[in-house]
PDB file of C-alpha atoms in Angstrom:
ATOM      1  CA  UNK A 174     -24.662 -10.954  -7.479  1.00  0.00           C
ATOM      2  CA  UNK A 175     -23.551  -9.891  -4.012  1.00  0.00           C
ATOM      3  CA  UNK A 176     -20.462  -7.699  -3.671  1.00  0.00           C
ATOM      4  CA  UNK A 177     -18.878  -7.275  -0.246  1.00  0.00           C
ATOM      5  CA  UNK A 178     -16.613  -4.241  -0.067  1.00  0.00           C
ATOM      6  CA  UNK A 179     -14.273  -3.363   2.799  1.00  0.00           C
ATOM      7  CA  UNK A 180     -14.197   0.241   4.014  1.00  0.00           C
ATOM      8  CA  UNK A 181     -10.724   1.143   5.327  1.00  0.00           C
ATOM      9  CA  UNK A 182      -8.161   1.518   2.502  1.00  0.00           C
ATOM     10  CA  UNK A 183     -10.764   0.314  -0.047  1.00  0.00           C
ATOM     11  CA  UNK A 184     -13.464   2.987  -0.172  1.00  0.00           C
ATOM     12  CA  UNK A 185     -11.992   5.234   2.550  1.00  0.00           C
ATOM     13  CA  UNK A 186      -8.407   6.543   2.600  1.00  0.00           C
ATOM     14  CA  UNK A 187      -7.158   5.078   5.869  1.00  0.00           C
ATOM     15  CA  UNK A 188      -3.445   5.737   5.401  1.00  0.00           C
ATOM     16  CA  UNK A 189      -3.355   9.531   5.170  1.00  0.00           C
ATOM     17  CA  UNK A 190      -5.217   9.957   8.472  1.00  0.00           C
ATOM     18  CA  UNK A 191      -2.962   7.396  10.185  1.00  0.00           C
ATOM     19  CA  UNK A 192       0.132   9.151   8.816  1.00  0.00           C
ATOM     20  CA  UNK A 193      -1.162  12.566   9.996  1.00  0.00           C
ATOM     21  CA  UNK A 194      -1.654  11.130  13.483  1.00  0.00           C
ATOM     22  CA  UNK A 195       1.884   9.702  13.512  1.00  0.00           C
ATOM     23  CA  UNK A 196       3.288  13.031  12.339  1.00  0.00           C
ATOM     24  CA  UNK A 197       1.368  14.818  15.099  1.00  0.00           C
ATOM     25  CA  UNK A 198       3.104  12.592  17.689  1.00  0.00           C
ATOM     26  CA  UNK A 199       6.459  13.833  16.412  1.00  0.00           C
ATOM     27  CA  UNK A 200       9.902  12.397  17.066  1.00  0.00           C
ATOM     28  CA  UNK A 201       8.648   9.493  19.207  1.00  0.00           C
ATOM     29  CA  UNK A 202       6.863   8.131  16.093  1.00  0.00           C
ATOM     30  CA  UNK A 203       9.731   8.733  13.673  1.00  0.00           C
ATOM     31  CA  UNK A 204      10.642   5.017  13.488  1.00  0.00           C
ATOM     32  CA  UNK A 205       7.089   3.836  12.740  1.00  0.00           C
ATOM     33  CA  UNK A 206       6.609   3.241   9.019  1.00  0.00           C
ATOM     34  CA  UNK A 207       4.160   5.510   7.245  1.00  0.00           C
ATOM     35  CA  UNK A 208       1.615   3.696   5.118  1.00  0.00           C
ATOM     36  CA  UNK A 209       3.618   4.032   1.889  1.00  0.00           C
ATOM     37  CA  UNK A 210       6.336   1.918   3.549  1.00  0.00           C
ATOM     38  CA  UNK A 211       4.130  -0.356   5.647  1.00  0.00           C
ATOM     39  CA  UNK A 212       5.253  -3.789   4.471  1.00  0.00           C
ATOM     40  CA  UNK A 213       3.078  -5.777   6.894  1.00  0.00           C
ATOM     41  CA  UNK A 214      -0.654  -5.494   7.397  1.00  0.00           C
ATOM     42  CA  UNK A 215      -0.135  -5.854  11.173  1.00  0.00           C
ATOM     43  CA  UNK A 216       0.832  -2.342  12.268  1.00  0.00           C
ATOM     44  CA  UNK A 217       2.576  -3.550  15.423  1.00  0.00           C
ATOM     45  CA  UNK A 218       4.736  -6.277  13.842  1.00  0.00           C
ATOM     46  CA  UNK A 219       8.393  -5.571  14.562  1.00  0.00           C
ATOM     47  CA  UNK A 220       7.663  -2.441  16.577  1.00  0.00           C
ATOM     48  CA  UNK A 221       9.057  -1.636  20.025  1.00  0.00           C
ATOM     49  CA  UNK A 222       6.716  -1.550  23.032  1.00  0.00           C
ATOM     50  CA  UNK A 223       6.866   2.267  22.963  1.00  0.00           C
ATOM     51  CA  UNK A 224       5.953   2.326  19.260  1.00  0.00           C
ATOM     52  CA  UNK A 225       3.126  -0.166  19.866  1.00  0.00           C
ATOM     53  CA  UNK A 226       1.744   2.152  22.537  1.00  0.00           C
ATOM     54  CA  UNK A 227       1.764   5.066  20.067  1.00  0.00           C
ATOM     55  CA  UNK A 228       0.039   2.972  17.402  1.00  0.00           C
ATOM     56  CA  UNK A 229      -2.553   1.776  19.898  1.00  0.00           C
ATOM     57  CA  UNK A 230      -3.283   5.328  21.053  1.00  0.00           C
ATOM     58  CA  UNK A 231      -3.895   6.379  17.443  1.00  0.00           C
ATOM     59  CA  UNK A 232      -6.091   3.375  16.701  1.00  0.00           C
ATOM     60  CA  UNK A 233      -8.154   4.069  19.839  1.00  0.00           C
ATOM     61  CA  UNK A 234      -8.569   7.782  19.125  1.00  0.00           C
ATOM     62  CA  UNK A 235     -12.250   8.739  19.122  1.00  0.00           C
ATOM     63  CA  UNK A 236     -13.291  10.108  15.746  1.00  0.00           C
ATOM     64  CA  UNK A 237     -10.361   8.582  13.848  1.00  0.00           C
ATOM     65  CA  UNK A 238     -12.552   6.589  11.446  1.00  0.00           C
ATOM     66  CA  UNK A 239     -15.002   9.412  10.815  1.00  0.00           C
ATOM     67  CA  UNK A 240     -12.163  11.650   9.547  1.00  0.00           C
ATOM     68  CA  UNK A 241     -11.162   9.372   6.655  1.00  0.00           C
ATOM     69  CA  UNK A 242     -11.523  10.800   3.165  1.00  0.00           C
ATOM     70  CA  UNK A 243     -13.332   8.824   0.450  1.00  0.00           C
ATOM     71  CA  UNK A 244     -11.351   7.029  -2.254  1.00  0.00           C
ATOM     72  CA  UNK A 245     -12.051   8.465  -5.666  1.00  0.00           C
ATOM     73  CA  UNK A 246     -14.500   6.535  -7.826  1.00  0.00           C
ATOM     74  CA  UNK A 247     -15.607   4.052  -5.159  1.00  0.00           C
ATOM     75  CA  UNK A 248     -18.973   5.669  -4.501  1.00  0.00           C
ATOM     76  CA  UNK A 249     -19.840   5.754  -8.194  1.00  0.00           C
ATOM     77  CA  UNK A 250     -18.801   2.107  -8.662  1.00  0.00           C
ATOM     78  CA  UNK A 251     -20.859   0.849  -5.703  1.00  0.00           C
ATOM     79  CA  UNK A 252     -23.902   2.892  -6.691  1.00  0.00           C
ATOM     80  CA  UNK A 253     -23.664   1.731 -10.330  1.00  0.00           C
ATOM     81  CA  UNK A 254     -23.660  -1.905  -9.176  1.00  0.00           C
ATOM     82  CA  UNK A 255     -26.761  -1.327  -7.025  1.00  0.00           C
ATOM     83  CA  UNK A 256     -28.476   0.440  -9.914  1.00  0.00           C
ATOM     84  CA  UNK A 257     -27.693  -2.582 -12.111  1.00  0.00           C
ATOM     85  CA  UNK A 258     -29.537  -4.800  -9.608  1.00  0.00           C
ATOM     86  CA  UNK A 259     -26.653  -6.146  -7.522  1.00  0.00           C
ATOM     87  CA  UNK A 260     -26.545  -6.417  -3.757  1.00  0.00           C
ATOM     88  CA  UNK A 261     -23.616  -4.363  -2.444  1.00  0.00           C
ATOM     89  CA  UNK A 262     -22.617  -4.463   1.222  1.00  0.00           C
ATOM     90  CA  UNK A 263     -19.873  -2.535   2.970  1.00  0.00           C
ATOM     91  CA  UNK A 264     -18.207  -5.062   5.286  1.00  0.00           C
ATOM     92  CA  UNK A 265     -15.738  -3.617   7.739  1.00  0.00           C
ATOM     93  CA  UNK A 266     -13.954  -4.824  10.854  1.00  0.00           C
ATOM     94  CA  UNK A 267     -14.304  -2.415  13.773  1.00  0.00           C
ATOM     95  CA  UNK A 268     -11.311  -1.705  15.958  1.00  0.00           C
ATOM     96  CA  UNK A 269     -12.883  -3.079  19.130  1.00  0.00           C
ATOM     97  CA  UNK A 270     -10.883  -1.018  21.636  1.00  0.00           C
ATOM     98  CA  UNK A 271     -11.746   2.258  19.875  1.00  0.00           C
ATOM     99  CA  UNK A 272     -14.825   3.555  21.721  1.00  0.00           C
ATOM    100  CA  UNK A 273     -16.273   5.327  18.658  1.00  0.00           C
ATOM    101  CA  UNK A 274     -15.086   3.118  15.798  1.00  0.00           C
ATOM    102  CA  UNK A 275     -18.475   1.516  15.051  1.00  0.00           C
ATOM    103  CA  UNK A 276     -20.384   4.795  15.236  1.00  0.00           C
ATOM    104  CA  UNK A 277     -17.615   6.546  13.254  1.00  0.00           C
ATOM    105  CA  UNK A 278     -18.022   4.012  10.463  1.00  0.00           C
ATOM    106  CA  UNK A 279     -21.808   4.475  10.380  1.00  0.00           C
ATOM    107  CA  UNK A 280     -21.287   8.249  10.375  1.00  0.00           C
ATOM    108  CA  UNK A 281     -18.732   7.990   7.557  1.00  0.00           C
ATOM    109  CA  UNK A 282     -20.995   5.852   5.357  1.00  0.00           C
ATOM    110  CA  UNK A 283     -23.956   8.163   5.983  1.00  0.00           C
ATOM    111  CA  UNK A 284     -21.984  11.326   5.166  1.00  0.00           C
ATOM    112  CA  UNK A 285     -20.247   9.997   2.052  1.00  0.00           C
ATOM    113  CA  UNK A 286     -22.817   7.549   0.624  1.00  0.00           C
ATOM    114  CA  UNK A 287     -26.135   8.689   2.068  1.00  0.00           C
ATOM    115  CA  UNK A 288     -28.347   7.685   4.975  1.00  0.00           C
ATOM    116  CA  UNK A 289     -29.853   4.657   3.197  1.00  0.00           C
ATOM    117  CA  UNK A 290     -26.374   3.128   2.813  1.00  0.00           C
ATOM    118  CA  UNK A 291     -26.038   2.747   6.594  1.00  0.00           C
ATOM    119  CA  UNK A 292     -28.334  -0.288   6.298  1.00  0.00           C
ATOM    120  CA  UNK A 293     -25.782  -1.805   3.892  1.00  0.00           C
ATOM    121  CA  UNK A 294     -22.956  -1.600   6.449  1.00  0.00           C
ATOM    122  CA  UNK A 295     -21.958  -4.858   8.150  1.00  0.00           C
ATOM    123  CA  UNK A 296     -19.461  -4.606  11.012  1.00  0.00           C
ATOM    124  CA  UNK A 297     -17.722  -7.864  11.875  1.00  0.00           C
ATOM    125  CA  UNK A 298     -14.288  -9.083  12.868  1.00  0.00           C
ATOM    126  CA  UNK A 299     -14.883 -12.303  10.903  1.00  0.00           C
ATOM    127  CA  UNK A 300     -15.674 -11.555   7.263  1.00  0.00           C
ATOM    128  CA  UNK A 301     -15.824 -15.264   6.446  1.00  0.00           C
ATOM    129  CA  UNK A 302     -19.280 -15.452   8.073  1.00  0.00           C
ATOM    130  CA  UNK A 303     -20.715 -12.945   5.579  1.00  0.00           C
ATOM    131  CA  UNK A 304     -22.130 -14.545   2.437  1.00  0.00           C
ATOM    132  CA  UNK A 305     -21.367 -13.051  -0.954  1.00  0.00           C
ATOM    133  CA  UNK A 306     -19.904 -13.686  -4.390  1.00  0.00           C
ATOM    134  CA  UNK A 307     -16.902 -11.352  -4.103  1.00  0.00           C
ATOM    135  CA  UNK A 308     -15.091  -9.692  -1.189  1.00  0.00           C
ATOM    136  CA  UNK A 309     -12.970  -6.698  -2.155  1.00  0.00           C
ATOM    137  CA  UNK A 310     -10.469  -6.037   0.627  1.00  0.00           C
ATOM    138  CA  UNK A 311      -6.991  -4.526   0.947  1.00  0.00           C
ATOM    139  CA  UNK A 312      -5.840  -7.324   3.246  1.00  0.00           C
ATOM    140  CA  UNK A 313      -4.016  -9.983   1.241  1.00  0.00           C
ATOM    141  CA  UNK A 314      -5.230 -12.963   3.275  1.00  0.00           C
ATOM    142  CA  UNK A 315      -8.613 -13.125   4.980  1.00  0.00           C
ATOM    143  CA  UNK A 316      -9.093 -15.812   7.612  1.00  0.00           C
ATOM    144  CA  UNK A 317     -11.929 -16.650   9.946  1.00  0.00           C
ATOM    145  CA  UNK A 318     -14.153 -19.332  11.372  1.00  0.00           C
ATOM    146  CA  UNK A 319     -15.908 -20.337   8.129  1.00  0.00           C
ATOM    147  CA  UNK A 320     -15.025 -21.400   4.615  1.00  0.00           C
ATOM    148  CA  UNK A 321     -15.735 -18.212   2.630  1.00  0.00           C
ATOM    149  CA  UNK A 322     -18.513 -18.247   0.047  1.00  0.00           C
ATOM    150  CA  UNK A 323     -16.897 -15.323  -1.756  1.00  0.00           C
ATOM    151  CA  UNK A 324     -13.967 -14.940  -4.116  1.00  0.00           C
ATOM    152  CA  UNK A 325     -11.384 -12.601  -2.572  1.00  0.00           C
ATOM    153  CA  UNK A 326     -10.237  -9.677  -4.694  1.00  0.00           C
ATOM    154  CA  UNK A 327      -7.404  -7.555  -3.334  1.00  0.00           C
ATOM    155  CA  UNK A 328      -7.803  -3.797  -3.584  1.00  0.00           C
ATOM    156  CA  UNK A 329      -4.925  -1.393  -4.112  1.00  0.00           C
ATOM    157  CA  UNK A 330      -1.199  -1.603  -4.529  1.00  0.00           C
ATOM    158  CA  UNK A 331      -0.146  -1.239  -0.933  1.00  0.00           C
ATOM    159  CA  UNK A 332       3.290  -2.383   0.260  1.00  0.00           C
ATOM    160  CA  UNK A 333       1.608  -4.868   2.643  1.00  0.00           C
ATOM    161  CA  UNK A 334      -0.544  -6.625   0.012  1.00  0.00           C
ATOM    162  CA  UNK A 335       1.924  -7.284  -2.793  1.00  0.00           C
ATOM    163  CA  UNK A 336       2.520 -10.982  -2.042  1.00  0.00           C
ATOM    164  CA  UNK A 337      -0.736 -12.460  -3.306  1.00  0.00           C
ATOM    165  CA  UNK A 338      -1.939 -14.221  -6.415  1.00  0.00           C
ATOM    166  CA  UNK A 339      -5.529 -13.057  -5.897  1.00  0.00           C
ATOM    167  CA  UNK A 340      -7.347 -10.958  -8.431  1.00  0.00           C
ATOM    168  CA  UNK A 341      -6.653  -7.296  -7.877  1.00  0.00           C
ATOM    169  CA  UNK A 342      -8.447  -4.001  -8.386  1.00  0.00           C
ATOM    170  CA  UNK A 343      -5.998  -1.115  -8.632  1.00  0.00           C
ATOM    171  CA  UNK A 344      -8.411   1.837  -8.785  1.00  0.00           C
ATOM    172  CA  UNK A 345     -12.149   2.416  -8.812  1.00  0.00           C
ATOM    173  CA  UNK A 346     -13.988   3.298 -12.005  1.00  0.00           C
ATOM    174  CA  UNK A 347     -17.772   3.587 -12.366  1.00  0.00           C
ATOM    175  CA  UNK A 348     -17.847   0.126 -13.978  1.00  0.00           C
ATOM    176  CA  UNK A 349     -15.396  -1.716 -11.701  1.00  0.00           C
ATOM    177  CA  UNK A 350     -17.982  -4.054 -10.141  1.00  0.00           C
ATOM    178  CA  UNK A 351     -19.920  -4.439 -13.379  1.00  0.00           C
ATOM    179  CA  UNK A 352     -16.704  -5.506 -15.118  1.00  0.00           C
ATOM    180  CA  UNK A 353     -16.250  -8.256 -12.486  1.00  0.00           C
ATOM    181  CA  UNK A 354     -19.680  -9.580 -13.377  1.00  0.00           C
ATOM    182  CA  UNK A 355     -18.718  -9.651 -17.061  1.00  0.00           C
ATOM    183  CA  UNK A 356     -15.577 -11.704 -16.294  1.00  0.00           C
ATOM    184  CA  UNK A 357     -17.653 -14.647 -15.035  1.00  0.00           C
TER     185      UNK A 357
END
């Protein structure tokens, strides 16, 4: 079985770093929702031009993606699935205008999962072109140029992903991916 697992907000805590960056900006970012209150996946939806500029500057900040902290239990779950003979790939969309996003993501995977996991990282802005059995992603609706081969499972209970009927994983346990296999 092939499991495709998103990085940001699925195996890496994206929100706390984003919130820290907003807080660092100060009063000018006071009206931008922090991740706990982010009701739309699109960060810029409903924001003023000034707020969009702040968001864009954060998203383009070199090193942003390498500073994310790992989500508890994810590493153990992914490694247990590999040990059980499954193919696990980390599939993440790079923020194209961030000059270090791609290298930050490789650095993050290497530091938190080990050097050999870098070969399991797939960076693409169209996850529908990646073949697999399951895609675990925090985004409620994944679109792209192809009909997906995978079943979409939503990760987390974020304000922006509540309106979906997809399967959901709330937290990682060592057997999370192995339990998906058993459900088939």
